[in-house]
Tab-separated table of C-alpha atoms in Angstrom:
chain	number	residue	atom	x	y	z
A	98	MET	CA	-15.298	68.357	4.502
A	99	GLY	CA	-13.762	66.445	1.589
A	100	GLU	CA	-11.089	63.853	2.026
A	101	LYS	CA	-7.566	65.280	2.000
A	102	LYS	CA	-5.722	64.521	-1.223
A	103	LYS	CA	-3.155	61.780	-0.956
A	104	PHE	CA	-0.468	63.127	-3.289
A	105	ARG	CA	1.981	64.826	-0.897
A	106	MET	CA	5.185	66.774	-1.648
A	107	ILE	CA	7.381	63.731	-1.057
A	108	ASP	CA	5.144	61.740	-3.396
A	109	ALA	CA	5.549	64.431	-6.064
A	110	VAL	CA	9.349	64.384	-5.748
A	111	LEU	CA	9.510	60.593	-5.834
A	112	THR	CA	7.170	60.544	-8.834
A	113	VAL	CA	9.512	62.920	-10.684
A	114	ILE	CA	12.396	60.567	-9.880
A	115	CYS	CA	10.362	57.534	-10.937
A	116	VAL	CA	9.313	59.194	-14.198
A	117	VAL	CA	12.535	60.939	-15.194
A	118	PHE	CA	15.155	58.480	-13.933
A	119	VAL	CA	14.976	55.498	-16.286
A	120	ALA	CA	17.210	52.672	-15.084
A	121	GLU	CA	17.142	50.699	-18.336
A	122	ALA	CA	18.407	53.734	-20.263
A	123	ALA	CA	21.643	53.919	-18.270
A	124	ALA	CA	23.265	51.152	-20.343
A	125	PRO	CA	22.766	52.730	-23.808
A	126	VAL	CA	24.317	55.930	-22.462
A	127	ALA	CA	27.255	53.982	-21.012
A	128	ALA	CA	27.916	52.748	-24.557
A	129	ILE	CA	29.094	56.288	-25.347
A	130	GLY	CA	32.204	55.747	-23.217
A	131	ASN	CA	33.854	58.189	-20.830
A	132	SER	CA	32.775	61.171	-22.908
A	133	GLN	CA	29.302	60.493	-21.490
A	134	TYR	CA	30.307	62.581	-18.445
A	135	PHE	CA	30.830	65.597	-20.668
A	136	TRP	CA	27.518	65.013	-22.388
A	137	TRP	CA	25.700	64.577	-19.062
A	138	LEU	CA	27.021	67.886	-17.752
A	139	PHE	CA	26.426	69.629	-21.081
A	140	MET	CA	22.815	68.405	-21.312
A	141	MET	CA	22.105	69.206	-17.677
A	142	ILE	CA	23.091	72.831	-18.225
A	143	PHE	CA	21.751	73.413	-21.729
A	144	PHE	CA	18.726	71.101	-21.768
A	145	LEU	CA	17.613	69.942	-18.331
A	146	LEU	CA	17.746	73.374	-16.678
A	147	PRO	CA	15.779	75.327	-19.327
A	148	TYR	CA	13.367	72.456	-19.929
A	149	GLY	CA	12.653	72.118	-16.205
A	150	MET	CA	12.023	75.840	-15.773
A	151	ILE	CA	9.841	76.095	-18.868
A	152	SER	CA	7.819	73.027	-17.820
A	153	SER	CA	7.311	74.579	-14.381
A	154	GLU	CA	5.957	77.814	-15.841
A	155	LEU	CA	3.687	76.139	-18.386
A	156	GLY	CA	2.500	73.477	-15.937
A	157	THR	CA	1.562	75.926	-13.187
A	158	THR	CA	0.075	78.524	-15.555
A	159	TYR	CA	-1.924	76.225	-17.840
A	160	ASP	CA	-3.027	73.390	-15.572
A	161	GLY	CA	-6.061	72.187	-17.493
A	162	GLY	CA	-4.878	68.563	-17.455
A	163	GLY	CA	-3.792	68.293	-21.084
A	164	GLY	CA	-0.117	68.860	-20.417
A	165	LEU	CA	2.003	69.518	-23.493
A	166	TYR	CA	-0.993	69.026	-25.813
A	167	ASP	CA	-2.761	71.882	-24.080
A	168	TRP	CA	0.260	74.180	-24.306
A	169	VAL	CA	0.924	73.468	-27.986
A	170	THR	CA	-2.752	73.755	-28.948
A	171	LYS	CA	-3.155	77.079	-27.154
A	172	ALA	CA	-0.143	78.445	-29.042
A	173	TYR	CA	-0.491	76.893	-32.504
A	174	GLY	CA	-3.977	75.450	-32.853
A	175	HIS	CA	-5.413	71.971	-33.224
A	176	ASN	CA	-3.323	70.707	-36.141
A	177	MET	CA	-0.063	71.043	-34.230
A	178	GLY	CA	-1.724	69.932	-31.006
A	179	ALA	CA	-2.977	66.766	-32.724
A	180	ARG	CA	0.526	65.964	-33.957
A	181	ALA	CA	2.064	66.530	-30.530
A	182	SER	CA	-0.537	64.341	-28.792
A	183	TRP	CA	-0.070	61.536	-31.348
A	184	TYR	CA	3.734	61.523	-31.089
A	185	TYR	CA	3.479	61.702	-27.313
A	186	TRP	CA	1.074	58.780	-27.130
A	187	ILE	CA	2.575	56.401	-29.715
A	188	ASN	CA	5.944	56.440	-27.976
A	189	PHE	CA	4.406	54.742	-24.948
A	190	PRO	CA	3.332	51.384	-26.445
A	191	LEU	CA	6.672	51.297	-28.313
A	192	TRP	CA	8.489	51.849	-25.035
A	193	MET	CA	6.313	49.285	-23.284
A	194	ALA	CA	7.146	46.727	-25.964
A	195	SER	CA	10.883	47.414	-25.650
A	196	LEU	CA	10.739	46.917	-21.867
A	197	ALA	CA	8.632	43.786	-22.288
A	198	ILE	CA	11.447	42.335	-24.400
A	199	ILE	CA	13.833	42.773	-21.433
A	200	CYS	CA	11.564	40.856	-19.031
A	201	PRO	CA	12.407	37.281	-20.139
A	202	THR	CA	16.124	38.082	-19.866
A	203	MET	CA	15.719	39.406	-16.324
A	204	LEU	CA	13.717	36.338	-15.296
A	205	GLU	CA	16.376	34.079	-16.834
A	206	VAL	CA	19.019	35.859	-14.735
A	207	ALA	CA	16.863	35.719	-11.603
A	208	PHE	CA	15.813	32.062	-11.808
A	209	GLY	CA	18.472	30.466	-14.000
A	210	PHE	CA	16.269	29.055	-16.763
A	211	THR	CA	16.250	29.649	-20.503
A	212	CYS	CA	13.101	30.847	-22.285
A	213	ASN	CA	12.144	29.606	-25.714
A	214	THR	CA	10.371	32.014	-28.049
A	215	VAL	CA	6.845	31.004	-26.996
A	216	VAL	CA	7.562	31.348	-23.270
A	217	ALA	CA	9.334	34.663	-23.856
A	218	VAL	CA	6.344	36.082	-25.721
A	219	ILE	CA	3.959	34.912	-22.967
A	220	ILE	CA	6.122	36.692	-20.362
A	221	GLU	CA	6.198	39.834	-22.501
A	222	LEU	CA	2.416	39.834	-22.890
A	223	ALA	CA	1.991	39.291	-19.144
A	224	PHE	CA	4.176	42.357	-18.462
A	225	ILE	CA	2.155	44.473	-20.904
A	226	TRP	CA	-1.224	43.556	-19.469
A	227	ILE	CA	-0.186	43.847	-15.830
A	228	VAL	CA	0.970	47.383	-16.636
A	229	THR	CA	-2.336	48.000	-18.436
A	230	LEU	CA	-4.335	46.854	-15.405
A	231	ILE	CA	-2.265	49.094	-13.111
A	232	ALA	CA	-3.049	52.000	-15.451
A	233	PHE	CA	-6.764	51.490	-14.724
A	234	THR	CA	-6.250	52.807	-11.160
A	235	PRO	CA	-5.939	56.499	-10.150
A	236	THR	CA	-2.412	57.838	-9.622
A	237	ALA	CA	-2.998	58.577	-5.949
A	238	ASP	CA	-4.217	55.023	-5.324
A	239	SER	CA	-1.072	53.544	-6.916
A	240	VAL	CA	1.326	56.087	-5.405
A	241	TRP	CA	3.003	53.306	-3.420
A	242	ILE	CA	4.051	51.748	-6.736
A	243	LEU	CA	5.605	55.031	-7.875
A	244	ASN	CA	7.362	55.596	-4.542
A	245	GLY	CA	8.582	52.006	-4.402
A	246	ALA	CA	9.886	52.069	-7.967
A	247	ALA	CA	11.688	55.374	-7.335
A	248	ALA	CA	13.341	53.947	-4.198
A	249	ILE	CA	14.419	50.792	-6.054
A	250	LYS	CA	15.872	52.811	-8.937
A	251	VAL	CA	17.921	54.923	-6.546
A	252	LEU	CA	19.023	51.794	-4.664
A	253	LEU	CA	20.240	50.079	-7.858
A	254	ALA	CA	21.994	53.232	-9.073
A	255	VAL	CA	23.750	53.749	-5.731
A	256	LEU	CA	24.643	50.052	-5.628
A	257	VAL	CA	26.228	50.125	-9.082
A	258	GLY	CA	28.048	53.372	-8.336
A	259	GLY	CA	29.250	52.198	-4.911
A	260	LEU	CA	30.508	48.879	-6.257
A	261	GLY	CA	32.116	50.855	-9.076
A	262	ILE	CA	34.173	52.865	-6.584
A	263	TYR	CA	35.191	49.666	-4.786
A	264	GLY	CA	36.047	47.944	-8.071
A	265	ALA	CA	38.072	50.909	-9.306
A	266	ILE	CA	40.153	50.918	-6.110
A	267	LYS	CA	40.526	47.141	-5.962
A	268	HIS	CA	40.884	46.110	-9.611
A	269	GLY	CA	41.107	49.247	-11.729
A	270	VAL	CA	38.644	50.358	-14.385
A	271	ALA	CA	37.559	48.728	-17.633
A	272	ASN	CA	37.621	52.118	-19.345
A	273	PRO	CA	40.623	54.144	-18.085
A	274	ILE	CA	39.682	57.765	-17.531
A	275	THR	CA	41.998	60.213	-19.281
A	276	ALA	CA	41.790	63.889	-20.158
A	277	THR	CA	41.416	62.890	-23.808
A	278	ASN	CA	38.548	60.413	-23.514
A	279	LEU	CA	36.615	62.732	-21.203
A	280	LEU	CA	36.299	65.145	-24.108
A	281	PRO	CA	33.180	64.825	-26.267
A	282	SER	CA	33.221	61.982	-28.768
A	283	PHE	CA	31.800	62.760	-32.196
A	284	ASP	CA	31.855	59.304	-33.766
A	285	LEU	CA	28.499	58.173	-35.167
A	286	ASP	CA	28.083	55.217	-32.791
A	287	SER	CA	28.412	57.462	-29.740
A	288	LEU	CA	26.309	60.310	-31.097
A	289	SER	CA	23.437	57.940	-31.857
A	290	PHE	CA	23.042	57.431	-28.104
A	291	ILE	CA	22.962	61.156	-27.243
A	292	SER	CA	19.183	61.051	-27.698
A	293	VAL	CA	19.030	58.670	-24.720
A	294	ILE	CA	20.574	61.313	-22.479
A	295	ILE	CA	17.869	63.786	-23.504
A	296	PHE	CA	15.248	61.056	-23.035
A	297	ASN	CA	16.630	60.466	-19.546
A	298	MET	CA	15.883	64.096	-18.723
A	299	LEU	CA	12.323	64.226	-20.029
A	300	GLY	CA	9.131	63.713	-18.072
A	301	PHE	CA	8.777	66.750	-15.852
A	302	GLU	CA	5.521	67.680	-17.587
A	303	VAL	CA	3.988	64.358	-16.454
A	304	ILE	CA	3.883	65.665	-12.906
A	305	CYS	CA	1.793	68.585	-14.209
A	306	THR	CA	-0.973	66.192	-15.319
A	307	MET	CA	-1.191	64.913	-11.718
A	308	SER	CA	-2.067	68.333	-10.297
A	309	ASP	CA	-5.618	67.225	-9.397
A	310	SER	CA	-4.109	64.697	-6.967
A	311	MET	CA	-1.839	67.246	-5.221
A	312	GLU	CA	-2.427	69.268	-2.061
A	313	ASN	CA	-0.805	72.453	-3.472
A	314	PRO	CA	0.199	71.925	-7.131
A	315	LYS	CA	1.381	75.496	-7.805
A	316	LYS	CA	3.958	75.107	-5.050
A	317	GLN	CA	4.642	71.378	-5.354
A	318	ILE	CA	5.281	71.225	-9.099
A	319	PRO	CA	8.257	73.647	-9.241
A	320	GLN	CA	9.711	72.235	-6.020
A	321	ALA	CA	9.357	68.639	-7.218
A	322	ILE	CA	11.040	69.477	-10.514
A	323	ILE	CA	13.957	71.321	-8.883
A	324	ILE	CA	14.570	68.808	-6.082
A	325	GLY	CA	13.928	65.786	-8.292
A	326	GLY	CA	16.152	67.196	-11.050
A	327	LEU	CA	19.110	67.646	-8.707
A	328	VAL	CA	18.728	64.154	-7.267
A	329	ILE	CA	18.360	62.624	-10.711
A	330	ALA	CA	21.484	64.383	-11.998
A	331	GLY	CA	23.476	62.914	-9.130
A	332	ILE	CA	22.260	59.327	-9.427
A	333	TYR	CA	22.660	59.283	-13.217
A	334	MET	CA	26.307	60.294	-12.956
A	335	PHE	CA	26.959	57.843	-10.143
A	336	SER	CA	25.407	54.830	-11.897
A	337	ALA	CA	27.133	55.766	-15.179
A	338	PHE	CA	30.455	55.661	-13.372
A	339	GLY	CA	29.742	52.161	-12.030
A	340	ILE	CA	28.889	50.728	-15.456
A	341	GLY	CA	31.945	52.404	-16.984
A	342	VAL	CA	34.208	50.863	-14.336
A	343	ALA	CA	32.850	47.356	-14.938
A	344	ILE	CA	32.397	46.920	-18.686
A	345	PRO	CA	34.491	47.999	-21.695
A	346	THR	CA	32.481	50.465	-23.750
A	347	GLU	CA	32.287	48.277	-26.844
A	348	GLU	CA	30.868	45.362	-24.804
A	349	VAL	CA	28.024	47.194	-23.066
A	350	SER	CA	24.650	45.556	-23.681
A	351	THR	CA	21.973	48.161	-24.379
A	352	ALA	CA	19.346	45.897	-22.826
A	353	ALA	CA	20.983	44.512	-19.682
A	354	GLY	CA	24.079	46.642	-19.115
A	355	LEU	CA	23.200	47.572	-15.539
A	356	ILE	CA	22.789	43.951	-14.431
A	357	ASP	CA	25.866	42.959	-16.444
A	358	ALA	CA	27.829	45.619	-14.544
A	359	LEU	CA	26.666	44.207	-11.206
A	360	MET	CA	27.782	40.744	-12.310
A	361	VAL	CA	31.229	41.993	-13.262
A	362	LEU	CA	31.651	44.121	-10.152
A	363	THR	CA	30.656	41.287	-7.824
A	364	GLY	CA	32.352	38.529	-9.843
A	365	LYS	CA	29.114	36.520	-9.853
A	366	THR	CA	26.810	35.571	-12.692
A	367	SER	CA	24.214	33.948	-10.450
A	368	GLY	CA	23.246	33.591	-6.817
A	369	ILE	CA	20.777	35.291	-4.481
A	370	PHE	CA	22.267	38.775	-4.808
A	371	ILE	CA	22.169	38.817	-8.621
A	372	SER	CA	18.701	37.244	-8.632
A	373	VAL	CA	17.345	39.880	-6.259
A	374	CYS	CA	18.930	42.696	-8.301
A	375	ALA	CA	17.421	41.305	-11.509
A	376	LEU	CA	13.983	41.154	-9.899
A	377	LEU	CA	14.350	44.671	-8.501
A	378	PHE	CA	15.342	45.911	-11.962
A	379	LEU	CA	12.241	44.197	-13.325
A	380	LEU	CA	10.096	45.999	-10.754
A	381	THR	CA	11.499	49.353	-11.889
A	382	LEU	CA	10.186	48.600	-15.377
A	383	PHE	CA	6.665	48.286	-13.944
A	384	GLY	CA	7.223	51.539	-12.067
A	385	ASN	CA	8.312	53.324	-15.262
A	386	MET	CA	5.175	52.270	-17.076
A	387	ALA	CA	2.859	53.032	-14.142
A	388	SER	CA	4.255	56.537	-13.687
A	389	TRP	CA	4.203	57.402	-17.395
A	390	SER	CA	0.847	55.824	-18.206
A	391	THR	CA	-1.086	58.425	-16.217
A	392	GLY	CA	0.451	61.368	-18.058
A	393	VAL	CA	0.312	59.781	-21.507
A	394	ASN	CA	-3.266	58.546	-21.164
A	395	GLU	CA	-4.499	61.834	-19.705
A	396	VAL	CA	-2.960	63.814	-22.569
A	397	ALA	CA	-4.487	61.417	-25.129
A	398	ALA	CA	-7.892	61.595	-23.426
A	399	TYR	CA	-7.758	65.376	-23.265
A	400	ALA	CA	-6.856	65.499	-26.975
A	401	ALA	CA	-9.678	63.067	-27.799
A	402	ASP	CA	-12.161	65.260	-25.914
A	403	ASN	CA	-11.065	68.111	-28.186
A	404	GLY	CA	-11.352	66.028	-31.369
A	405	ASP	CA	-7.618	65.630	-31.942
A	406	MET	CA	-7.296	61.924	-31.086
A	407	PRO	CA	-9.696	59.046	-31.861
A	408	ALA	CA	-12.723	58.882	-29.549
A	409	VAL	CA	-11.566	55.602	-27.969
A	410	PHE	CA	-8.812	57.514	-26.139
A	411	GLY	CA	-11.444	59.656	-24.441
A	412	LYS	CA	-13.172	56.731	-22.737
A	413	ARG	CA	-12.936	56.895	-18.950
A	414	SER	CA	-13.905	54.669	-16.070
A	415	GLU	CA	-17.311	55.611	-14.672
A	416	LYS	CA	-16.053	54.591	-11.247
A	417	ASN	CA	-12.850	56.625	-10.914
A	418	GLY	CA	-12.544	58.773	-14.050
A	419	VAL	CA	-9.290	57.152	-15.186
A	420	ALA	CA	-8.569	57.291	-18.944
A	421	THR	CA	-9.058	53.578	-19.603
A	422	GLY	CA	-9.385	53.966	-23.382
A	423	GLY	CA	-5.779	55.066	-23.759
A	424	ALA	CA	-4.571	52.375	-21.353
A	425	LEU	CA	-6.383	49.693	-23.350
A	426	MET	CA	-4.936	50.963	-26.636
A	427	ASN	CA	-1.443	50.919	-25.094
A	428	GLY	CA	-1.869	47.259	-24.252
A	429	ILE	CA	-3.237	46.329	-27.677
A	430	VAL	CA	-0.536	48.114	-29.696
A	431	ALA	CA	2.314	46.893	-27.469
A	432	SER	CA	0.966	43.337	-27.695
A	433	ILE	CA	0.894	43.474	-31.505
A	434	ILE	CA	4.512	44.661	-31.497
A	435	VAL	CA	5.832	41.846	-29.283
A	436	LEU	CA	3.849	39.258	-31.276
A	437	ILE	CA	5.517	40.309	-34.546
A	438	ALA	CA	8.946	40.906	-32.965
A	439	PRO	CA	10.138	37.266	-33.269
A	440	PHE	CA	9.743	37.537	-37.045
A	441	ILE	CA	11.925	40.663	-37.291
A	442	PRO	CA	15.563	39.828	-38.213
A	443	ASN	CA	17.296	42.083	-35.695
A	444	GLU	CA	19.929	41.183	-33.099
A	445	ASP	CA	19.031	44.059	-30.778
A	446	LEU	CA	15.251	44.350	-30.757
A	447	PHE	CA	15.301	46.245	-27.481
A	448	TRP	CA	17.339	49.078	-28.978
A	449	SER	CA	15.330	49.144	-32.214
A	450	PHE	CA	11.998	49.597	-30.421
A	451	PHE	CA	13.511	51.808	-27.742
A	452	ALA	CA	15.149	54.070	-30.344
A	453	LEU	CA	11.894	54.325	-32.305
A	454	ASN	CA	10.141	55.278	-29.070
A	455	LEU	CA	12.854	57.913	-28.545
A	456	VAL	CA	12.310	59.426	-31.979
A	457	MET	CA	8.540	59.759	-31.619
A	458	PHE	CA	8.872	60.986	-28.052
A	459	LEU	CA	11.429	63.696	-28.858
A	460	MET	CA	9.317	64.894	-31.794
A	461	ALA	CA	6.463	65.593	-29.376
A	462	TYR	CA	8.685	67.969	-27.397
A	463	ILE	CA	9.921	70.136	-30.257
A	464	PRO	CA	6.845	72.454	-30.316
A	465	ILE	CA	6.786	72.960	-26.522
A	466	PHE	CA	9.605	75.497	-26.501
A	467	PRO	CA	8.346	77.788	-29.292
A	468	ALA	CA	4.869	77.449	-27.749
A	469	PHE	CA	6.303	78.780	-24.500
A	470	LEU	CA	7.641	81.851	-26.306
A	471	LYS	CA	4.388	82.431	-28.168
A	472	LEU	CA	2.217	82.071	-25.056
A	473	ARG	CA	4.419	84.572	-23.249
A	474	LYS	CA	3.780	87.041	-26.118
A	475	MET	CA	0.094	86.384	-26.811
A	476	ASP	CA	-0.991	85.854	-23.206
A	477	PRO	CA	1.126	88.272	-21.125
A	478	ASP	CA	-1.523	89.165	-18.548
A	479	THR	CA	-2.240	85.624	-17.339
A	480	GLU	CA	-1.006	85.027	-13.792
A	481	ARG	CA	2.105	82.851	-13.739
A	482	PRO	CA	2.655	81.316	-10.266
A	483	TYR	CA	6.143	80.389	-11.414
A	484	LYS	CA	7.853	82.478	-14.093
A	485	VAL	CA	11.147	81.654	-15.809
A	486	PRO	CA	13.551	84.460	-14.852
A	487	GLY	CA	15.456	86.560	-17.388
A	488	ASN	CA	15.036	89.242	-20.021
A	489	ASP	CA	13.738	88.604	-23.544
A	490	ILE	CA	17.131	87.545	-24.917
A	491	VAL	CA	17.718	85.058	-22.083
A	492	ILE	CA	14.202	83.638	-22.455
A	493	LYS	CA	14.688	83.111	-26.199
A	494	ILE	CA	18.025	81.365	-25.660
A	495	LEU	CA	16.478	79.103	-23.012
A	496	ALA	CA	13.751	78.093	-25.486
A	497	ILE	CA	15.822	77.793	-28.681
A	498	VAL	CA	18.824	75.797	-27.434
A	499	PRO	CA	16.784	72.728	-26.289
A	500	VAL	CA	15.043	72.603	-29.696
A	501	ILE	CA	18.407	72.571	-31.478
A	502	LEU	CA	19.643	69.769	-29.218
A	503	ILE	CA	16.512	67.690	-29.846
A	504	VAL	CA	16.786	68.090	-33.633
A	505	VAL	CA	20.474	67.123	-33.599
A	506	ALA	CA	19.691	64.083	-31.429
A	507	LEU	CA	16.930	63.023	-33.835
A	508	ILE	CA	19.271	63.275	-36.812
A	509	PHE	CA	21.902	61.045	-35.221
A	510	THR	CA	19.330	58.519	-33.996
A	511	ALA	CA	16.945	58.178	-36.934
A	512	ILE	CA	18.859	59.137	-40.093
A	513	PRO	CA	21.616	56.926	-41.550
A	514	LEU	CA	24.704	59.144	-41.782
A	515	SER	CA	26.776	56.344	-43.212
A	516	PHE	CA	25.846	53.817	-45.858
A	517	ASP	CA	27.783	50.770	-44.716
A	518	SER	CA	25.665	47.668	-44.189
A	519	GLU	CA	26.011	47.699	-40.397
A	520	THR	CA	24.802	51.305	-40.031
A	521	LEU	CA	21.936	50.797	-42.449
A	522	ALA	CA	20.826	47.627	-40.666
A	523	ALA	CA	20.790	49.454	-37.322
A	524	THR	CA	19.260	52.753	-38.434
A	525	LEU	CA	16.946	52.115	-41.393
A	526	PRO	CA	14.304	50.220	-39.331
A	527	ILE	CA	14.114	53.255	-37.033
A	528	THR	CA	13.844	55.641	-40.003
A	529	ILE	CA	11.163	53.569	-41.712
A	530	GLY	CA	9.232	53.027	-38.473
A	531	ALA	CA	9.241	56.761	-37.695
A	532	ILE	CA	7.996	57.618	-41.194
A	533	ILE	CA	5.194	55.038	-40.924
A	534	PHE	CA	3.994	56.371	-37.564
A	535	ILE	CA	4.185	59.979	-38.755
A	536	ILE	CA	2.026	59.076	-41.783
A	537	ILE	CA	-0.477	57.197	-39.592
A	538	GLY	CA	-0.694	60.248	-37.329
A	539	GLU	CA	-1.328	62.555	-40.279
A	540	ILE	CA	-4.062	60.279	-41.622
A	541	ILE	CA	-5.784	60.198	-38.223
A	542	ARG	CA	-5.497	63.979	-37.886
A	543	ILE	CA	-6.963	64.647	-41.339
A	544	VAL	CA	-9.823	62.161	-40.891
A	545	LEU	CA	-10.775	63.546	-37.474
A	546	HIS	CA	-10.623	67.170	-38.543
A	547	ASN	CA	-12.585	66.506	-41.751
A	548	LYS	CA	-15.230	64.698	-39.685
A	549	ALA	CA	-15.445	67.615	-37.266
A	550	LYS	CA	-15.750	70.061	-40.170
A	551	ASN	CA	-18.525	67.992	-41.784
A	552	ASP	CA	-20.388	67.727	-38.477
A	553	ILE	CA	-20.331	71.520	-38.138
A	554	GLU	CA	-21.506	72.063	-41.718
A	555	ASN	CA	-24.360	69.564	-41.314
A	556	LYS	CA	-25.740	71.242	-38.211
């Protein structure tokens, strides 16, 4: 009798929390101001709910291991599948680089020293390659990392929210809550962060790529998404309240807002408590990367096996079958980014890289929803262990609305809608970076497909 799989229901739920709840993204959302509560509720209803249901149906129906690449390719063919897999993969090293940039700051807070540029880069590279080494192990073997990171994220969120309630009662709030400022804000600065809210709700499909490590994936996946989604919604709102109580909206740091909020709420800028919180926050960054690396690398490897990503992404460990090629490429690309970062004249490098990661990441999700509709139409007889409820009109609305929200978020994040120097300085690097990575992806796609075509003709 084979060994019982290690990935239990509780592990699946905690993995969803670890993947979807992103502690470092709470601060950029807090920069929206009190209207963030409206946007949270709006996105939960019109994005999170349909996205979660659609991911559950696709993930339990088409569980080949390729995740969103598999779904898009089945619906629209290899060209669109190649694009989706490229956008999905390239976001990860960009995200890793943005989190690496936070690490020196967290260590400075924890231990009270100041890093020069050389030391900061060494710390950033250490973060990248520790994450890369973790990615060389199977998900089930590193499940304690995912569970631990999820628990720490919830702890920090509850801590910030709890101290926020205490601070509001004791000292008042930095951003007074009124009926007016709870209404949606449509200024460009606020709308540029709406993409972070959507980003904070993405990741359910990652749990689908872990089905081989589950005891009963067709039951566990929908349950993990529903339970995890409800928990995540609660802790996001609670932590957002704490940051809003502590820090005036215009002063929120996109990189370290959560730790800044703890400092304000406790009245301390140093000491054991702040040091421990900074180190715990740092550990959540490792957890984010560990939980996402499995899904991203598996999708890239699956795409490489089908000729839609370079062959290096298809390389796997002979010992445990882990997609080591993708993990290695993550480390190399992220390292290149942090090595050139000191030469980029930008005051908020974290947001620049993080926003570019957002753009590429959101682009990968656009074809999922129309693919869902097409697969329903072209493949009606396939058994669907979980099926999104509703008639044809409801199903179309559930698929179309998230696409509209993603496109709007992309516009406000990546396209300069004002031509003043400040807006251009903040947005143009994101626009240019996105265009460059799109072009690189198209070149790779064309080269690979031409090679495959020539190989067929020469046989």
